[in-house]
XYZ file of C-alpha atoms in Angstrom:
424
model
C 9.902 18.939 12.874
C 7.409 16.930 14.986
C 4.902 15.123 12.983
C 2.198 12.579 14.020
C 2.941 9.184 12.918
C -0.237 10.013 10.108
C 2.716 12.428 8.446
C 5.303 10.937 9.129
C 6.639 11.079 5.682
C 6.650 14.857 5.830
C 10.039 14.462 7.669
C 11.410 13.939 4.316
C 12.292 17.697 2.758
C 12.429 15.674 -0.999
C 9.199 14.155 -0.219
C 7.230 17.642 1.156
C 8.525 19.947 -1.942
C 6.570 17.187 -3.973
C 3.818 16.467 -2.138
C 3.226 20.171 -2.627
C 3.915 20.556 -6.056
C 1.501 17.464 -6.641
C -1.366 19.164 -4.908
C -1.083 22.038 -7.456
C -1.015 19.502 -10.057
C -3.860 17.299 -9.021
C -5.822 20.011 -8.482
C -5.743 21.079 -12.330
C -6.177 17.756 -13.098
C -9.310 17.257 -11.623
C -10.504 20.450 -13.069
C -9.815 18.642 -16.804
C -11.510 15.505 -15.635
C -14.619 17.495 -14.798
C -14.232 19.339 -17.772
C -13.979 16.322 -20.314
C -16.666 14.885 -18.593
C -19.316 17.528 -18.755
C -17.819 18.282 -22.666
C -18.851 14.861 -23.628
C -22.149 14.346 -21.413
C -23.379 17.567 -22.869
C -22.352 17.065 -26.402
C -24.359 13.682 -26.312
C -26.275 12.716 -23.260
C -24.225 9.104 -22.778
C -22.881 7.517 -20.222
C -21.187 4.651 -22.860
C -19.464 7.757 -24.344
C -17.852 8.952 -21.359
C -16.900 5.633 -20.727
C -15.441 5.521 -23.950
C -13.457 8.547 -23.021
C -12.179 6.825 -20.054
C -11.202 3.954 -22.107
C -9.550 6.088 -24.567
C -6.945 6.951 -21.760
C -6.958 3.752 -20.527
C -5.835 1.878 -23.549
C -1.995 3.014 -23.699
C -1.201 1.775 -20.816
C -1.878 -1.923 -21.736
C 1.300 -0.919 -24.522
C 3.003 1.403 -23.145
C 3.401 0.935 -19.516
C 5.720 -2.359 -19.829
C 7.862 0.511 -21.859
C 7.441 2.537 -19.441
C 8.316 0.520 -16.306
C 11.793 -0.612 -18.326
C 12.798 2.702 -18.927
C 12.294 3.374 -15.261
C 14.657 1.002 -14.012
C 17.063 1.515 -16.447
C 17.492 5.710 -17.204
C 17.640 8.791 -15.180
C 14.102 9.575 -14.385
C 14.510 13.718 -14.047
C 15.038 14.128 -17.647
C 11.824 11.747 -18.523
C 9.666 13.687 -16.115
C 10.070 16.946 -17.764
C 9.574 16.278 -20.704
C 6.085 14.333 -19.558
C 4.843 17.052 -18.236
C 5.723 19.441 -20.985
C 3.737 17.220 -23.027
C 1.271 17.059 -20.553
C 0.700 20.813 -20.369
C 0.770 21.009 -24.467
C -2.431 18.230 -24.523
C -4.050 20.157 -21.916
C -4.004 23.796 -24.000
C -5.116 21.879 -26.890
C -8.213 20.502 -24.702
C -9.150 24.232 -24.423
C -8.601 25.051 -27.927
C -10.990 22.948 -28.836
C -13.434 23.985 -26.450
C -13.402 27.777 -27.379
C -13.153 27.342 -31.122
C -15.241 24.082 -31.350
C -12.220 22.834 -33.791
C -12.514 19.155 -34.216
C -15.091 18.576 -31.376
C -16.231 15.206 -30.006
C -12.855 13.506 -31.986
C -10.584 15.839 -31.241
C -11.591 15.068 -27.767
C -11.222 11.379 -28.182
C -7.900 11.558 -30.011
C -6.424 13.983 -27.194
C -7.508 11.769 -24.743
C -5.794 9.090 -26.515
C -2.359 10.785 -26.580
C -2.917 11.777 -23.031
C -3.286 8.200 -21.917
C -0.221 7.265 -23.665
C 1.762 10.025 -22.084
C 0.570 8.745 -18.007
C 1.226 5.188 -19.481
C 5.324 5.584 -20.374
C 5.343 8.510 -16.692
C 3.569 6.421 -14.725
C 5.906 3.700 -13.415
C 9.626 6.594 -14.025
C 7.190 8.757 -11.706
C 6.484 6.024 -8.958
C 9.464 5.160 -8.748
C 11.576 8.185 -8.940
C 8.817 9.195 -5.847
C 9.608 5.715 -3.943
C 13.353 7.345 -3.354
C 12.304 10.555 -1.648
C 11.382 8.550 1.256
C 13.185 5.857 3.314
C 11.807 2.277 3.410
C 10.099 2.575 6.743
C 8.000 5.975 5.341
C 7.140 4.383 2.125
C 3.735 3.224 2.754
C 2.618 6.787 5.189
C 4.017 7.906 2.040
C 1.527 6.228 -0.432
C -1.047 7.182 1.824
C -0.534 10.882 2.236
C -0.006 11.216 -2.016
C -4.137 9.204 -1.818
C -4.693 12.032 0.685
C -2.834 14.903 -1.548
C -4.765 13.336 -4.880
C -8.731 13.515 -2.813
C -8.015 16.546 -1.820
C -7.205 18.001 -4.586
C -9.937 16.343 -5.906
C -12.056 18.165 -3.990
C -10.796 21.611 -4.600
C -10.349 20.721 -8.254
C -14.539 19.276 -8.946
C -15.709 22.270 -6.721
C -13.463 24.856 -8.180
C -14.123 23.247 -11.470
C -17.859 22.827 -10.934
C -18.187 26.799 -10.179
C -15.925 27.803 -13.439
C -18.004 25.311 -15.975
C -21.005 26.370 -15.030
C -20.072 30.551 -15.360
C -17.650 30.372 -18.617
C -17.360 26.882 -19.793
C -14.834 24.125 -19.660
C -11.654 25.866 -21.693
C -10.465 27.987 -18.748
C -10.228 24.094 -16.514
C -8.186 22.902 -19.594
C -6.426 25.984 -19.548
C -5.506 25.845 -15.868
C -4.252 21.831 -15.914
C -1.898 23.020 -18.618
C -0.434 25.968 -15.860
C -0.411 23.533 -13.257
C 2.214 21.428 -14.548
C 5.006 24.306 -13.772
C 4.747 23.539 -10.299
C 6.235 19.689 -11.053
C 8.956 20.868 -13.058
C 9.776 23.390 -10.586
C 9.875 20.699 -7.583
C 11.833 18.105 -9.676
C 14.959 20.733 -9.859
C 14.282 21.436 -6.240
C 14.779 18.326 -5.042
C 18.375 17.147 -3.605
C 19.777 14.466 -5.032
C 21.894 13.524 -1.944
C 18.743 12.947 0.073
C 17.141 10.459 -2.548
C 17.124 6.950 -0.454
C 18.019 4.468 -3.835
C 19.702 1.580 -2.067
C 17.175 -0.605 -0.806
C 16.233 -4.274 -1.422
C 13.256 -6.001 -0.394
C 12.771 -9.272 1.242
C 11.059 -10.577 -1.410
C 12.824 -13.590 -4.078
C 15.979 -12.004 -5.877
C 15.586 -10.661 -9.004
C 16.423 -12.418 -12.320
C 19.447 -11.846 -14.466
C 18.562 -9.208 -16.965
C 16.782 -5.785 -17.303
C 14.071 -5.821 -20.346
C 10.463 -6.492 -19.872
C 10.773 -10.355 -20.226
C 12.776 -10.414 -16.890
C 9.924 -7.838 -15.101
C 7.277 -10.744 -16.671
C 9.766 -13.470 -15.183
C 10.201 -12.177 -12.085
C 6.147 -11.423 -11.664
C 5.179 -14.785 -12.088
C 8.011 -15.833 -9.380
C 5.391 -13.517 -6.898
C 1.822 -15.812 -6.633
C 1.134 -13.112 -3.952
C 1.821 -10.362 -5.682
C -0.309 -11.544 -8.814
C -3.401 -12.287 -6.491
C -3.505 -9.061 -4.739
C -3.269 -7.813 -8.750
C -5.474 -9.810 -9.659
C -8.003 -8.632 -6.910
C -7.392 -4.946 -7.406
C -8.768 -5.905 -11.199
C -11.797 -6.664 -10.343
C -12.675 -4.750 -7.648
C -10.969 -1.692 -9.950
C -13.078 -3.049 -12.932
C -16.587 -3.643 -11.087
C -16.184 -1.777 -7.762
C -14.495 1.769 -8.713
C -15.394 3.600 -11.966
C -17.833 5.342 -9.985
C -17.639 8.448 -11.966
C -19.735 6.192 -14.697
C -22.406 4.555 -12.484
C -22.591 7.965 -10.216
C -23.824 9.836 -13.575
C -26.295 6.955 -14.462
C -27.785 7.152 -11.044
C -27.962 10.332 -10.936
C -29.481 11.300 -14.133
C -31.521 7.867 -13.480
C -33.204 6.641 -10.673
C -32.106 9.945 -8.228
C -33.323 12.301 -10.588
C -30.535 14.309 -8.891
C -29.785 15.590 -12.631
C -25.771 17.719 -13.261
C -26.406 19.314 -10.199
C -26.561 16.181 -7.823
C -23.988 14.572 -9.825
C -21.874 17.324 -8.691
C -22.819 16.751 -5.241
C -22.178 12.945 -5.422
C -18.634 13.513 -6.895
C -17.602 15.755 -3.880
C -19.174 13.278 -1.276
C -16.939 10.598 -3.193
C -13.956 12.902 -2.773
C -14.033 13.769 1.018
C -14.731 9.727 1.330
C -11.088 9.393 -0.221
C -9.908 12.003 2.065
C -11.300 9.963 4.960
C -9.621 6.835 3.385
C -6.550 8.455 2.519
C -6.647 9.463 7.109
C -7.305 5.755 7.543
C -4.264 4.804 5.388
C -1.275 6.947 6.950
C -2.589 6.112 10.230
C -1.759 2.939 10.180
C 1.750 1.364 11.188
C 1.618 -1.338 8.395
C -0.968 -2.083 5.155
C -1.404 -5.752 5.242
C -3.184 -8.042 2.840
C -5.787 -8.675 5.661
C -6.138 -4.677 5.256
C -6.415 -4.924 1.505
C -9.186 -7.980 1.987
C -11.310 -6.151 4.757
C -11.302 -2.941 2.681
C -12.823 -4.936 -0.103
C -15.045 -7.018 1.412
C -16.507 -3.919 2.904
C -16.599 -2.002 -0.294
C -18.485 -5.089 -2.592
C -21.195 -5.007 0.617
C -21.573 -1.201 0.528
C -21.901 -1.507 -3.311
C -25.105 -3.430 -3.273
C -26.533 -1.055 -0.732
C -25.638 1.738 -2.725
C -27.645 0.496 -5.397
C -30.526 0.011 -3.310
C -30.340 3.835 -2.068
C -34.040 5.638 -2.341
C -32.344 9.302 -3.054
C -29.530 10.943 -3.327
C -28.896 11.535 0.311
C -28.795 7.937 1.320
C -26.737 7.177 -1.647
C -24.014 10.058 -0.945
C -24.307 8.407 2.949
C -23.000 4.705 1.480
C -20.599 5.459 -1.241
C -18.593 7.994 1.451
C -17.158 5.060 3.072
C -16.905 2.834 -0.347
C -14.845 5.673 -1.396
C -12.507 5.364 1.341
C -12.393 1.822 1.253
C -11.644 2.322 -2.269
C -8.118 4.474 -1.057
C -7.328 2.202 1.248
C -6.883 -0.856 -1.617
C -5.269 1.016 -3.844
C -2.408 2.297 -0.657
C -2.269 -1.382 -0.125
C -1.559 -2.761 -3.310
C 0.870 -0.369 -4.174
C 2.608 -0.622 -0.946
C 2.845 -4.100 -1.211
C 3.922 -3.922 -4.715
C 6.592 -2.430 -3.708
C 7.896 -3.268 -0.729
C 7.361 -7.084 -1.215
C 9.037 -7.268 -4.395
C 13.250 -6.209 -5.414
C 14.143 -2.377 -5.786
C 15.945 -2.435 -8.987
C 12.322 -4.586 -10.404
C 10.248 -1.449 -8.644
C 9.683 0.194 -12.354
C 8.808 -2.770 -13.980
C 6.218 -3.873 -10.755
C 4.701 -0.546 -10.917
C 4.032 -0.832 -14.689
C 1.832 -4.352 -13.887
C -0.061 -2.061 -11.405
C -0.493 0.142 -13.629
C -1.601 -1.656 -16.232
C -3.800 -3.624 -14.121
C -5.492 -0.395 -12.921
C -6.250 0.877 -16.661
C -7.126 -2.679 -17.905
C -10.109 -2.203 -15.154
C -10.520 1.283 -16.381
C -10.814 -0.240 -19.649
C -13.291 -2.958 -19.163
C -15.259 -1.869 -16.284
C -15.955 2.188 -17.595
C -18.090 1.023 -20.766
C -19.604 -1.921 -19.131
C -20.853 -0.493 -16.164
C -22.135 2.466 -18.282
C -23.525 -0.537 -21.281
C -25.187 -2.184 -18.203
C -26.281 1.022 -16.741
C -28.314 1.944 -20.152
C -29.776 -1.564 -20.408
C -30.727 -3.424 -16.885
C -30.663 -0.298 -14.739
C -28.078 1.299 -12.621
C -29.588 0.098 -9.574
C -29.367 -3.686 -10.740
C -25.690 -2.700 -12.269
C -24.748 -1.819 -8.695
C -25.802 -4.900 -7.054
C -24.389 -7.299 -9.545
C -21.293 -5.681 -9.629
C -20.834 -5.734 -5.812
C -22.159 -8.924 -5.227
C -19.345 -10.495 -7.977
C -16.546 -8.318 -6.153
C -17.863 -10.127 -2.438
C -17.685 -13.380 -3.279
C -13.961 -11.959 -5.457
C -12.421 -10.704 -2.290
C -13.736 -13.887 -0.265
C -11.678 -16.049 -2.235
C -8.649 -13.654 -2.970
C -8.546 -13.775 1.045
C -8.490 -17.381 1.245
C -5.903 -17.730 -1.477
C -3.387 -15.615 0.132
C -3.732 -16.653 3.140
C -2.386 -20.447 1.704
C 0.315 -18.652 0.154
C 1.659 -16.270 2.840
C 1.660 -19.878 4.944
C 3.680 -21.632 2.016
C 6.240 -18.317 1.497
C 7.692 -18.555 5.335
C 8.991 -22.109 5.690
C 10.527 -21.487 2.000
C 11.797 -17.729 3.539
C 13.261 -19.409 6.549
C 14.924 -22.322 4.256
C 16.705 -19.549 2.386
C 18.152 -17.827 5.357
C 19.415 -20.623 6.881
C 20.681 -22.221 3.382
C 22.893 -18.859 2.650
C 22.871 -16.313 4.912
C 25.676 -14.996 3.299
C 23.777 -13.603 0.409
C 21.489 -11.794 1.740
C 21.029 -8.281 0.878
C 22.654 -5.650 3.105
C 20.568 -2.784 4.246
């Protein structure tokens, strides 16, 4: 099949029944995130309490994900994936329970959200890495980037389908359809071949320690300096620079006066941005840390003009491209996550991205929306960006020390034992 080099990965049967199946899937989850979102902003008017409901599913994964990332490196992941999304699909009926009977309301919402976070947390790193193997080393990063370009646009066609159905008959039937769309993952993990999985790989990174329980994952992290500042990084701008769906609804119903409608708008302007980033990502040949510190520093400068945007239209103009900066940093870190550090520690790696990403989640969603309430949104924007600039300035400078230290201590290794080296 001849593919551009931007789908390359598409080679890969494995890898195009689940890229497919994921599309369905993102598309329904979308739909609930919309849903929740206009459940709790109608039910009381705050931007701290759908923050809170982003915490809410943020919190597990601080526990859980270590778990999780464990049991990925050490069980078969088919088995764990089904059962995720069976749970999955029973959270996501009892989302539209409550919204057609009213049963339990606001907590019920909270408490579901809860449970749903701790479900992602435990799937999150047996689903990355189960996905890493339906590609070969060379696809993995066009890889990354097409599954940021399957996720915005089913973003897309999830907040604009979604946006149609809330406003005619509610939220219940989005809850309703998430919970349907989860057949289509079970379906493509039984389709995929086993024989084509690509599991025996090893990176060039330091070997892994002895042992295979969390302490080792936590050992062999802090063996990685690299690793830990581009983790590090993607905290803070993740925390500051991303929970957009929080300081988007304060603008709006702020300083735009753009009201649910031009939230709507905003939210699907932020979505083809990701599409756009998501482009930007498979086309290139490799995702570098000077990638990951140009997308940022780009994305903290957009920031402050965002919050210095006089409508809606100018705003919708900046965060486009802070939206696709935003894909790009997240394809880099988790392509360097992965291919810089050892295969059989890729669970337990994916679980400190993970957590990093919902530890942001968890601190950034209610204070950007606390700040939002009290100094402004404008002011929240330009604080916020202007912290994540001077961030990314010195997360540059730091790796570039450290990339210089890691060769000479790369090259002593080869030429101490080249006989141990890893065999592709």
């Amino acid at each position: 099949m001849a593919l551009g080099a931007t789908f390359a990965a598409l080679r890969h049967r494995n890898y195009r029944i689940w890229a497919g199946a994921g599309f369905v899937s993102v598309i329904g989850t979308w739909m609930q995130v919309l849903g929740v979102n206009w459940y709790v902003m109608s039910a009381t008017g705050s931007a701290t309490s759908m923050g809170l409901t982003v915490l809410l599913q943020a919190l597990p994964t601080l526990v859980l994900s270590v778990w999780g990332g464990a049991l990925a490196d050490r069980l078969p992941a088919k088995p764990l994936l089904i059962v995720a999304q069976a749970a999955h699909a029973v959270l996501a009926a009892g989302l539209a329970v409550v919204a057609v009977t009213g049963a339990g309301g606001l907590p019920a919402i909270y408490a579901i959200s809860l449970v749903t976070g701790a479900v992602s947390a435990i799937e999150g790193p047996v689903m990355g890495r189960w996905s890493s193997t339906l590609v070969d080393r060379e696809s993995l990063g066009n890889a990354l980037a097409l599954g940021s370009l399957t996720n915005s646009a089913g973003r897309i066609l999830g907040m604009s389908l979604g946006a149609v159905v809330v406003a005619a008959v509610g939220p219940a039937l989005l809850f309703a359809t998430n919970a349907a769309s989860f057949v289509a993952v079970v379906v493509a993990l039984f389709a995929v071949r086993e024989g084509e999985r690509h599991t025996a790989e090893s990176s060039q990174a330091d070997p892994a320690p002895a042992g295979g329980g969390i302490r080792a994952g936590f050992r062999y992290l802090l063996r990685q300096p690299v690793v830990l500042v581009a983790l590090a990084l993607s905290f803070v701008l993740g925390s500051l620079g991303r929970n957009y769906q929080v300081t988007m609804a304060a603008m709006s119903e702020g300083p735009l006066r753009g009201g649910a409608a031009g939230y709507g708008v905003l939210s699907t302007v932020f979505a083809v941005g990701t599409v756009v980033g998501a482009l930007v990502a498979a086309r290139r040949r490799e995702l570098g840390y000077g990638v990951l510190v140009g997308a940022g520093l780009l994305a903290s400068a957009l920031q402050i003009v965002a919050g210095l945007a006089p409508g809606t239209v100018s705003f919708g103009v900046v965060i486009l491209p802070v939206a696709a900066a935003a894909v790009v940093i997240d394809t880099t870190v988790g392509t360097r996550a992965q291919l810089d550090t050892d295969y059989v520690m890729r669970g337990r790696v994916l679980a400190a991205v993970a957590v990093t990403g919902s530890i942001s989640a968890a601190v950034g969603a209610p204070l950007l929306g606390w700040l939002s309430e009290h100094a402004g949104p404008r002011q929240t924007l330009v604080l916020a960006g202007a912290i994540t600039l001077v961030a990314t300035a010195v997360a540059g400078v730091t790796l570039d020390r450290l990339r210089e230290r890691r060769l000479p201590r790369r090259l002593t290794r080869v030429l101490a034992g080249p006989a141990v080296l890893p065999v592709r």
